[in-house]
Amino acid sequence: MGDPKARYRYSGALFEPEPWHPAIEALLPRLEAACGARFNSVLLNRYRDGGDSMGWHSDDEPELGTDPVIASLSLGAERRFLLRMRADHAVKMECRLADGDLLVMRGDCQRVAQHALPKMAGVKAERINLTFRWVMPAR
Ligand SMILES: O=C(O)CCC(=O)C(=O)O
């Protein structure tokens, strides 16, 4: 979802954003003030329960530029969030993301680290995660 020009390429496919939902667009001023950054797009991920997960990756698509600011807003079930250094996977940290938490990744985070949201046995409730980004229009 995002501004019409905020198209991005991922795994060889070009994604056209959905227009902003007014309830999500209304969050932008507070998010941008909190992060000191602009956002023109948001990626929404739905985890139906603890069986849904996201593997290790970095948000390092070229459209995000160097050292992107990524604001991740969590809604719904509390889940574990993991971060590890690319150069040494033993160097890692973990936090819990609860309903309403805002996690901000910035600086060299996407260049030097990877993140993941592991499966969590026993979690029955749904979680929705919104990651706000600035996407440079794809050519
Ligand atoms: O659901 C989360 O907290 C992580 C989402 C994520 O890693 C992503 O959208 O790149």
Short mmCIF file of C-alpha atoms and ligand atoms in Angstrom, two decimals:
data_model
loop_
_atom_site.label_atom_id
_atom_site.label_comp_id
_atom_site.label_asym_id
_atom_site.label_seq_id
_atom_site.Cartn_x
_atom_site.Cartn_y
_atom_site.Cartn_z
CA MET A 1 0.00 0.00 0.00
CA GLY A 2 1.37 3.45 -0.73
CA ASP A 3 1.87 6.37 -3.07
CA PRO A 4 1.25 5.44 -6.74
CA LYS A 5 4.94 5.87 -7.66
CA ALA A 6 6.16 3.66 -4.81
CA ARG A 7 6.47 0.56 -7.02
CA TYR A 8 9.13 -1.92 -6.09
CA ARG A 9 10.73 -4.99 -7.56
CA TYR A 10 10.94 -8.13 -5.43
CA SER A 11 11.99 -11.61 -6.58
CA GLY A 12 11.83 -10.44 -10.20
CA ALA A 13 8.23 -9.14 -10.01
CA LEU A 14 7.14 -5.50 -10.05
CA PHE A 15 4.63 -4.70 -7.30
CA GLU A 16 2.13 -1.88 -7.75
CA PRO A 17 0.97 -0.45 -4.43
CA GLU A 18 -2.67 -0.45 -3.35
CA PRO A 19 -3.92 3.06 -2.60
CA TRP A 20 -3.54 4.12 1.04
CA HIS A 21 -6.35 3.00 3.33
CA PRO A 22 -7.42 6.20 5.16
CA ALA A 23 -6.94 4.61 8.60
CA ILE A 24 -3.35 3.71 7.75
CA GLU A 25 -2.56 6.97 5.95
CA ALA A 26 -3.77 8.79 9.09
CA LEU A 27 -0.89 7.19 11.04
CA LEU A 28 1.78 8.73 8.81
CA PRO A 29 2.22 12.13 10.51
CA ARG A 30 2.80 10.56 13.95
CA LEU A 31 5.08 7.87 12.57
CA GLU A 32 7.12 10.35 10.55
CA ALA A 33 7.45 12.66 13.57
CA ALA A 34 8.48 9.77 15.83
CA CYS A 35 11.09 8.50 13.35
CA GLY A 36 12.30 11.75 11.81
CA ALA A 37 11.84 10.17 8.37
CA ARG A 38 9.34 10.15 5.50
CA PHE A 39 7.41 7.07 4.37
CA ASN A 40 5.66 6.56 1.01
CA SER A 41 4.74 2.91 1.31
CA VAL A 42 3.86 0.19 3.76
CA LEU A 43 4.10 -3.59 3.52
CA LEU A 44 1.46 -5.52 5.44
CA ASN A 45 2.10 -9.01 6.75
CA ARG A 46 -0.58 -11.16 8.32
CA TYR A 47 0.33 -14.01 10.67
CA ARG A 48 -2.79 -16.11 11.25
CA ASP A 49 -1.33 -17.71 14.39
CA GLY A 50 2.01 -18.91 15.79
CA GLY A 51 2.42 -21.29 12.84
CA ASP A 52 2.98 -18.40 10.43
CA SER A 53 6.49 -16.96 10.43
CA MET A 54 9.06 -14.99 8.46
CA GLY A 55 12.56 -16.35 7.80
CA TRP A 56 15.92 -14.61 8.13
CA HIS A 57 16.34 -11.72 5.71
CA SER A 58 17.37 -8.08 5.39
CA ASP A 59 15.22 -5.38 3.86
CA ASP A 60 17.91 -4.49 1.35
CA GLU A 61 16.07 -4.19 -1.98
CA PRO A 62 17.71 -1.49 -4.16
CA GLU A 63 14.49 0.57 -4.11
CA LEU A 64 15.00 1.19 -0.39
CA GLY A 65 18.37 2.87 -0.94
CA THR A 66 21.31 2.79 1.46
CA ASP A 67 20.59 2.71 5.19
CA PRO A 68 16.78 2.88 5.02
CA VAL A 69 14.63 3.81 7.99
CA ILE A 70 12.00 1.11 8.46
CA ALA A 71 9.22 1.60 10.99
CA SER A 72 7.55 -1.64 12.02
CA LEU A 73 4.20 -1.42 13.80
CA SER A 74 2.83 -4.54 15.48
CA LEU A 75 -0.88 -5.21 16.00
CA GLY A 76 -2.42 -8.23 17.68
CA ALA A 77 -0.67 -11.25 19.15
CA GLU A 78 2.68 -10.80 20.89
CA ARG A 79 5.51 -12.49 18.97
CA ARG A 80 9.29 -12.97 19.26
CA PHE A 81 11.45 -10.86 16.94
CA LEU A 82 15.06 -11.93 16.28
CA LEU A 83 18.03 -9.99 14.95
CA ARG A 84 21.45 -11.47 14.11
CA MET A 85 24.67 -10.12 12.62
CA ARG A 86 25.36 -11.29 9.05
CA ALA A 87 29.08 -11.67 9.81
CA ASP A 88 28.55 -13.81 12.90
CA HIS A 89 25.18 -15.45 13.40
CA ALA A 90 26.05 -16.15 17.04
CA VAL A 91 25.75 -12.42 17.74
CA LYS A 92 22.03 -11.95 18.07
CA MET A 93 19.32 -10.29 20.07
CA GLU A 94 15.69 -10.99 20.71
CA CYS A 95 12.75 -8.89 21.75
CA ARG A 96 9.02 -9.35 22.05
CA LEU A 97 6.72 -7.27 19.90
CA ALA A 98 3.35 -6.70 21.53
CA ASP A 99 0.16 -5.02 20.32
CA GLY A 100 0.90 -1.38 19.50
CA ASP A 101 4.72 -1.65 19.67
CA LEU A 102 6.78 0.34 17.19
CA LEU A 103 10.19 -1.04 16.23
CA VAL A 104 12.45 1.23 14.18
CA MET A 105 15.35 -0.14 12.13
CA ARG A 106 17.76 2.45 10.82
CA GLY A 107 21.43 3.17 10.05
CA ASP A 108 23.37 0.16 8.78
CA CYS A 109 20.89 -2.34 10.29
CA GLN A 110 19.88 -3.83 6.91
CA ARG A 111 23.49 -4.02 5.70
CA VAL A 112 25.00 -5.71 8.74
CA ALA A 113 22.10 -7.64 10.22
CA GLN A 114 19.21 -9.95 9.36
CA HIS A 115 15.90 -10.26 11.14
CA ALA A 116 13.23 -12.95 11.47
CA LEU A 117 9.92 -13.68 13.12
CA PRO A 118 10.00 -17.35 14.20
CA LYS A 119 7.10 -19.73 14.65
CA MET A 120 5.75 -19.67 18.21
CA ALA A 121 3.92 -22.73 19.50
CA GLY A 122 0.84 -21.92 21.50
CA VAL A 123 0.07 -18.58 19.87
CA LYS A 124 -3.54 -18.88 18.72
CA ALA A 125 -4.24 -15.23 17.89
CA GLU A 126 -3.56 -13.28 14.72
CA ARG A 127 -0.90 -10.61 14.29
CA ILE A 128 -0.64 -7.95 11.63
CA ASN A 129 2.63 -6.16 11.04
CA LEU A 130 3.01 -2.96 9.04
CA THR A 131 6.48 -1.93 7.87
CA PHE A 132 6.60 1.65 6.66
CA ARG A 133 9.35 2.47 4.18
CA TRP A 134 10.51 5.06 1.66
CA VAL A 135 10.57 3.37 -1.74
CA MET A 136 12.42 5.04 -4.59
CA PRO A 137 10.26 4.65 -7.72
CA ALA A 138 11.33 1.62 -9.80
CA ARG A 139 12.42 2.36 -13.36
O1 LIG B 1 6.44 -9.17 11.16
C1 LIG B 1 7.49 -8.65 11.52
O2 LIG B 1 7.65 -8.11 12.62
C2 LIG B 1 8.68 -8.68 10.57
C3 LIG B 1 8.31 -8.26 9.18
C4 LIG B 1 9.50 -8.20 8.28
O3 LIG B 1 10.52 -8.71 8.58
C5 LIG B 1 9.41 -7.51 7.00
O4 LIG B 1 8.33 -7.05 6.59
O5 LIG B 1 10.46 -7.42 6.34
#
